[in-house]
GROMACS .gro file of C-alpha atoms in nm:
model
  311
    1MET     CA    1  -0.260   9.632   6.808
    2ALA     CA    2  -0.587   9.749   6.966
    3THR     CA    3  -0.542   9.532   7.256
    4TYR     CA    4  -0.135   9.593   7.347
    5GLY     CA    5  -0.058   9.879   7.101
    6ARG     CA    6  -0.312  10.117   7.242
    7GLU     CA    7  -0.138  10.414   7.512
    8ARG     CA    8   0.211  10.289   7.459
    9ASP     CA    9   0.469  10.549   7.434
   10ALA     CA   10   0.622  10.578   7.073
   11GLY     CA   11   0.932  10.550   7.251
   12ARG     CA   12   0.851  10.233   7.383
   13PRO     CA   13   0.649  10.028   7.117
   14LEU     CA   14   0.512   9.663   7.146
   15TRP     CA   15   0.766   9.493   6.900
   16LEU     CA   16   0.560   9.185   6.675
   17GLY     CA   17   0.748   8.910   6.550
   18SER     CA   18   0.701   8.570   6.429
   19VAL     CA   19   0.808   8.209   6.399
   20LYS     CA   20   0.618   8.129   6.085
   21SER     CA   21   0.884   8.298   5.840
   22ASN     CA   22   1.136   8.048   6.019
   23ILE     CA   23   0.953   7.695   6.010
   24GLY     CA   24   0.678   7.749   5.762
   25HIS     CA   25   0.295   7.644   5.825
   26THR     CA   26   0.318   7.409   6.083
   27GLN     CA   27  -0.069   7.328   6.163
   28ALA     CA   28  -0.154   7.240   6.486
   29ALA     CA   29   0.161   7.262   6.600
   30ALA     CA   30   0.181   7.644   6.537
   31GLY     CA   31   0.138   7.718   6.892
   32VAL     CA   32   0.414   7.499   7.028
   33ALA     CA   33   0.650   7.657   6.795
   34GLY     CA   34   0.583   8.000   6.925
   35VAL     CA   35   0.576   7.929   7.256
   36ILE     CA   36   0.942   7.798   7.216
   37LYS     CA   37   1.060   8.081   7.066
   38SER     CA   38   0.904   8.309   7.318
   39VAL     CA   39   1.066   8.086   7.582
   40LEU     CA   40   1.383   8.153   7.422
   41THR     CA   41   1.373   8.517   7.423
   42LEU     CA   42   1.291   8.567   7.711
   43ARG     CA   43   1.600   8.345   7.820
   44HIS     CA   44   1.833   8.480   7.619
   45ALA     CA   45   1.681   8.875   7.672
   46GLU     CA   46   1.709   8.946   7.286
   47LEU     CA   47   1.416   9.018   7.050
   48PRO     CA   48   1.520   8.773   6.711
   49ARG     CA   49   1.424   8.949   6.362
   50THR     CA   50   1.193   8.845   6.183
   51LEU     CA   51   1.286   8.655   5.887
   52HIS     CA   52   1.200   8.750   5.492
   53ALA     CA   53   0.993   9.092   5.651
   54ASP     CA   54   1.175   9.387   5.552
   55LYS     CA   55   0.873   9.591   5.502
   56PRO     CA   56   0.573   9.608   5.722
   57SER     CA   57   0.254   9.484   5.524
   58PRO     CA   58   0.054   9.798   5.358
   59HIS     CA   59  -0.254   9.620   5.444
   60ILE     CA   60  -0.207   9.662   5.812
   61ASP     CA   61  -0.330  10.022   5.980
   62TRP     CA   62   0.029  10.066   6.177
   63SER     CA   63  -0.109  10.383   6.269
   64SER     CA   64  -0.398  10.229   6.525
   65GLY     CA   65  -0.149  10.136   6.827
   66SER     CA   66   0.239  10.179   6.874
   67VAL     CA   67   0.320   9.824   6.722
   68GLN     CA   68   0.673   9.744   6.527
   69LEU     CA   69   0.749   9.464   6.344
   70LEU     CA   70   1.123   9.348   6.435
   71THR     CA   71   1.311   9.379   6.124
   72GLN     CA   72   1.612   9.354   6.293
   73ALA     CA   73   1.738   9.147   6.602
   74ARG     CA   74   1.715   9.370   6.912
   75ASP     CA   75   1.839   9.343   7.251
   76TRP     CA   76   1.578   9.338   7.567
   77PRO     CA   77   1.730   9.531   7.821
   78ASP     CA   78   1.635   9.473   8.223
   79THR     CA   79   1.386   9.737   8.354
   80GLY     CA   80   1.346   9.603   8.671
   81ARG     CA   81   0.985   9.439   8.595
   82PRO     CA   82   0.956   9.108   8.456
   83ARG     CA   83   0.980   9.065   8.052
   84ARG     CA   84   0.622   8.882   7.904
   85VAL     CA   85   0.560   8.813   7.580
   86GLY     CA   86   0.198   8.706   7.434
   87VAL     CA   87   0.197   8.445   7.204
   88SER     CA   88  -0.075   8.393   6.928
   89SER     CA   89  -0.173   8.099   6.718
   90PHE     CA   90  -0.437   8.159   6.504
   91GLY     CA   91  -0.445   7.768   6.325
   92VAL     CA   92  -0.627   7.703   5.995
   93SER     CA   93  -0.964   7.824   6.102
   94GLY     CA   94  -0.839   8.155   6.237
   95THR     CA   95  -0.950   8.159   6.547
   96ASN     CA   96  -0.683   8.328   6.756
   97ALA     CA   97  -0.540   8.107   7.072
   98HIS     CA   98  -0.331   8.326   7.301
   99VAL     CA   99  -0.097   8.299   7.618
  100ILE     CA  100   0.077   8.518   7.799
  101LEU     CA  101   0.459   8.403   7.917
  102GLU     CA  102   0.651   8.590   8.213
  103GLN     CA  103   0.973   8.571   8.287
  104GLY     CA  104   1.090   8.326   8.526
  105PRO     CA  105   1.279   8.351   8.861
  106ASP     CA  106   1.667   8.348   8.821
  107THR     CA  107   1.815   7.988   8.934
  108PRO     CA  108   2.176   7.889   8.956
  109ALA     CA  109   2.264   7.692   8.667
  110ALA     CA  110   2.356   7.305   8.768
  111ALA     CA  111   2.691   7.196   8.767
  112PRO     CA  112   2.771   7.051   8.412
  113GLN     CA  113   2.747   6.693   8.442
  114PRO     CA  114   3.071   6.439   8.268
  115ALA     CA  115   2.957   6.259   7.977
  116ALA     CA  116   2.897   5.884   8.049
  117THR     CA  117   2.997   5.755   7.733
  118GLU     CA  118   3.379   5.723   7.737
  119GLY     CA  119   3.504   5.366   7.625
  120THR     CA  120   3.142   5.334   7.476
  121ILE     CA  121   3.110   5.291   7.114
  122VAL     CA  122   2.884   5.534   6.974
  123PRO     CA  123   2.858   5.574   6.573
  124TRP     CA  124   2.795   5.887   6.426
  125THR     CA  125   2.625   5.874   6.079
  126LEU     CA  126   2.673   6.156   5.830
  127SER     CA  127   2.519   6.202   5.443
  128ALA     CA  128   2.625   6.439   5.176
  129LYS     CA  129   2.516   6.491   4.791
  130SER     CA  130   2.906   6.418   4.679
  131ALA     CA  131   3.208   6.243   4.861
  132GLU     CA  132   3.382   6.606   4.871
  133ALA     CA  133   3.096   6.741   5.072
  134LEU     CA  134   3.111   6.448   5.272
  135ARG     CA  135   3.474   6.495   5.358
  136ASP     CA  136   3.367   6.880   5.399
  137GLN     CA  137   3.130   6.751   5.675
  138ALA     CA  138   3.413   6.554   5.847
  139ARG     CA  139   3.614   6.891   5.832
  140ARG     CA  140   3.360   7.115   6.027
  141LEU     CA  141   3.286   6.806   6.283
  142LEU     CA  142   3.655   6.841   6.383
  143PRO     CA  143   3.658   7.119   6.587
  144LEU     CA  144   3.366   7.039   6.786
  145LEU     CA  145   3.563   6.776   6.970
  146ALA     CA  146   3.786   7.054   7.106
  147ASP     CA  147   3.460   7.104   7.392
  148ASP     CA  148   3.440   6.725   7.441
  149PRO     CA  149   3.120   6.722   7.382
  150SER     CA  150   2.871   6.390   7.467
  151ALA     CA  151   2.901   6.165   7.167
  152THR     CA  152   2.552   6.026   7.233
  153ALA     CA  153   2.436   6.414   7.177
  154VAL     CA  154   2.625   6.440   6.909
  155GLY     CA  155   2.539   6.105   6.722
  156HIS     CA  156   2.181   6.133   6.836
  157ALA     CA  157   2.163   6.470   6.646
  158LEU     CA  158   2.327   6.335   6.362
  159ALA     CA  159   2.125   6.055   6.293
  160THR     CA  160   1.776   6.248   6.339
  161THR     CA  161   1.833   6.593   6.281
  162ARG     CA  162   1.978   6.615   5.904
  163ALA     CA  163   1.857   6.537   5.551
  164ARG     CA  164   2.011   6.189   5.417
  165PHE     CA  165   2.172   6.197   5.075
  166ASP     CA  166   2.312   5.913   4.852
  167HIS     CA  167   2.680   5.950   4.935
  168ARG     CA  168   2.722   5.843   5.384
  169ALA     CA  169   2.957   5.713   5.644
  170VAL     CA  170   2.954   5.571   5.993
  171LEU     CA  171   3.219   5.692   6.214
  172LEU     CA  172   3.315   5.435   6.487
  173GLY     CA  173   3.488   5.572   6.868
  174ALA     CA  174   3.476   5.483   7.184
  175SER     CA  175   3.665   5.762   7.293
  176THR     CA  176   3.711   6.155   7.215
  177THR     CA  177   4.086   6.080   7.038
  178GLU     CA  178   3.922   5.760   6.850
  179ARG     CA  179   3.644   5.988   6.738
  180HIS     CA  180   3.907   6.270   6.609
  181HIS     CA  181   4.127   5.982   6.390
  182ALA     CA  182   3.781   5.836   6.249
  183LEU     CA  183   3.698   6.230   6.124
  184ASP     CA  184   4.020   6.303   6.011
  185ARG     CA  185   4.072   6.008   5.827
  186LEU     CA  186   3.759   6.085   5.659
  187ALA     CA  187   3.772   6.457   5.617
  188THR     CA  188   4.117   6.388   5.427
  189GLY     CA  189   4.014   6.054   5.223
  190GLN     CA  190   4.206   5.808   5.400
  191ASP     CA  191   4.056   5.449   5.458
  192THR     CA  192   4.041   5.339   5.824
  193PRO     CA  193   3.865   5.051   6.009
  194ALA     CA  194   3.664   5.337   6.212
  195VAL     CA  195   3.496   5.444   5.903
  196VAL     CA  196   3.238   5.288   5.689
  197HIS     CA  197   3.146   5.466   5.420
  198GLY     CA  198   2.939   5.393   5.069
  199THR     CA  199   2.682   5.520   4.840
  200THR     CA  200   2.325   5.462   4.858
  201VAL     CA  201   2.137   5.260   4.543
  202THR     CA  202   1.768   5.439   4.498
  203SER     CA  203   1.557   5.181   4.318
  204ASP     CA  204   1.222   5.311   4.418
  205ASP     CA  205   1.037   5.499   4.106
  206ARG     CA  206   0.695   5.474   4.268
  207VAL     CA  207   0.490   5.813   4.246
  208VAL     CA  208   0.320   6.056   4.530
  209PHE     CA  209   0.087   6.273   4.494
  210VAL     CA  210   0.112   6.584   4.687
  211PHE     CA  211  -0.219   6.802   4.744
  212PRO     CA  212  -0.087   7.172   4.831
  213GLY     CA  213  -0.213   7.374   5.112
  214GLN     CA  214  -0.359   7.781   5.045
  215GLY     CA  215  -0.041   7.978   4.885
  216SER     CA  216   0.013   7.779   4.623
  217GLN     CA  217  -0.211   7.994   4.397
  218TRP     CA  218  -0.027   8.190   4.116
  219VAL     CA  219  -0.256   8.465   3.878
  220GLY     CA  220  -0.306   8.268   3.525
  221MET     CA  221  -0.322   7.937   3.735
  222ALA     CA  222  -0.445   7.647   3.511
  223VAL     CA  223  -0.563   7.885   3.191
  224GLU     CA  224  -0.347   7.708   2.964
  225LEU     CA  225  -0.451   7.369   3.091
  226LEU     CA  226  -0.833   7.469   3.019
  227ASP     CA  227  -0.728   7.517   2.674
  228SER     CA  228  -0.515   7.264   2.621
  229SER     CA  229  -0.664   6.942   2.808
  230SER     CA  230  -1.000   6.833   2.786
  231VAL     CA  231  -0.970   6.632   3.069
  232PHE     CA  232  -0.915   6.878   3.307
  233ALA     CA  233  -1.143   7.113   3.170
  234GLU     CA  234  -1.457   6.839   3.190
  235ARG     CA  235  -1.361   6.818   3.568
  236PHE     CA  236  -1.315   7.174   3.642
  237VAL     CA  237  -1.657   7.213   3.500
  238VAL     CA  238  -1.792   6.982   3.680
  239CYS     CA  239  -1.659   7.168   4.008
  240GLY     CA  240  -1.802   7.454   3.894
  241VAL     CA  241  -2.124   7.289   3.835
  242ALA     CA  242  -2.136   7.172   4.186
  243LEU     CA  243  -2.025   7.539   4.347
  244GLU     CA  244  -2.264   7.704   4.173
  245PRO     CA  245  -2.542   7.707   4.400
  246TRP     CA  246  -2.350   7.821   4.690
  247VAL     CA  247  -2.136   8.138   4.559
  248GLY     CA  248  -2.247   8.419   4.285
  249TRP     CA  249  -1.892   8.378   4.091
  250SER     CA  250  -1.770   8.176   3.817
  251LEU     CA  251  -1.492   7.906   3.891
  252VAL     CA  252  -1.368   7.933   3.464
  253ASP     CA  253  -1.416   8.314   3.542
  254VAL     CA  254  -1.163   8.348   3.844
  255VAL     CA  255  -0.916   8.160   3.655
  256ARG     CA  256  -0.954   8.346   3.367
  257GLY     CA  257  -0.961   8.654   3.534
  258VAL     CA  258  -1.218   8.802   3.367
  259GLY     CA  259  -1.389   9.178   3.444
  260GLY     CA  260  -1.608   9.146   3.778
  261ALA     CA  261  -1.485   8.835   3.871
  262PRO     CA  262  -1.360   8.800   4.244
  263SER     CA  263  -0.937   8.776   4.294
  264PHE     CA  264  -0.750   8.524   4.444
  265GLU     CA  265  -0.757   8.743   4.762
  266ARG     CA  266  -1.047   8.645   4.881
  267VAL     CA  267  -1.007   8.315   5.055
  268ASP     CA  268  -1.332   8.183   5.058
  269VAL     CA  269  -1.267   8.231   4.671
  270VAL     CA  270  -0.891   8.074   4.650
  271GLN     CA  271  -0.988   7.724   4.837
  272PRO     CA  272  -1.234   7.644   4.585
  273VAL     CA  273  -1.009   7.718   4.345
  274LEU     CA  274  -0.724   7.552   4.422
  275TRP     CA  275  -0.996   7.248   4.491
  276ALA     CA  276  -1.072   7.282   4.181
  277VAL     CA  277  -0.754   7.270   4.023
  278MET     CA  278  -0.619   6.989   4.267
  279VAL     CA  279  -0.878   6.769   4.136
  280SER     CA  280  -0.873   6.816   3.772
  281LEU     CA  281  -0.484   6.775   3.747
  282ALA     CA  282  -0.546   6.446   3.947
  283ALA     CA  283  -0.791   6.377   3.671
  284VAL     CA  284  -0.560   6.478   3.389
  285TRP     CA  285  -0.243   6.234   3.536
  286ARG     CA  286  -0.514   5.936   3.582
  287SER     CA  287  -0.590   5.993   3.215
  288TYR     CA  288  -0.191   5.952   3.141
  289GLY     CA  289  -0.216   5.572   3.344
  290VAL     CA  290  -0.044   5.748   3.649
  291GLU     CA  291  -0.154   5.592   3.959
  292PRO     CA  292   0.003   5.712   4.304
  293ALA     CA  293   0.163   5.478   4.548
  294ALA     CA  294   0.031   5.744   4.827
  295VAL     CA  295  -0.130   6.058   4.864
  296VAL     CA  296  -0.059   6.311   5.082
  297GLY     CA  297  -0.212   6.640   5.165
  298HIS     CA  298  -0.061   6.989   5.349
  299SER     CA  299  -0.315   7.221   5.506
  300GLN     CA  300  -0.629   7.262   5.312
  301GLY     CA  301  -0.471   6.973   5.066
  302ARG     CA  302  -0.566   6.731   5.328
  303LEU     CA  303  -0.960   6.798   5.211
  304ARG     CA  304  -0.882   6.701   4.884
  305LEU     CA  305  -0.718   6.359   5.032
  306ARG     CA  306  -1.005   6.294   5.158
  307TRP     CA  307  -1.198   6.330   4.859
  308TRP     CA  308  -0.931   6.109   4.681
  309ARG     CA  309  -0.996   5.883   4.938
  310GLY     CA  310  -1.373   5.863   4.909
  311CYS     CA  311  -1.451   6.003   5.225
   0.00000   0.00000   0.00000
């Protein structure tokens, strides 16, 4: 705000948006996602709204510069000057990596190339949570064939960008007509050699531990476990003793909300608390004989993962 918001007319504010509210915390890929969204913004001359951010944060002094949050999508009219976007990526450390993108020169669009898959059988894979939902997917795909899309592109998207559920079908066709026939039969629940369908059998009951990152905390977290689980309480106290020489507060006091204890609003407080809670929870599960087949960590949770592995 101090850099871009000052000396701007109130009627021509700097518009502020975010990609994190669309896709969540992407760690090292956050900057790339911001660049992709910004390039699309320049390309389509439209400023997309920021999801889940209807009210500006009260913790920011919005009066310090002419900056407004994009709570609604807005057109980006041509002013005779190149459009520009600034992209910031703060990462896990808070260090700001900033890049400025400028609208490129207009170039004539290349003529569309005809699809080269006619005559080649390209499988289209579908999956859903129920047989009816699987038929619904087929019905939604039918209108797509009117545009004669690339069978390879559609098949690749269906195979790599969709979640996999138990009810599955594979459509086989070497032409638009054959693919239309297969989709129509699946949509209406009729058998055809062009559709292979079935239900998966899940037999893997192994356990995975997930250590979450910052943002998973809440007021009152772990209080009940401190009182009801001796294993949890003992490990939590061990963490507190190890932390004590480096801070001026108590882990137990923070979790119990004792007067004078710092709050979860402080990063230097919430991160050690989350560490202690996750480590203590892992000890509880182990005390019941639960050993994970795999352990994963997200964001700050990767530090707990390294602890688990003995690094």
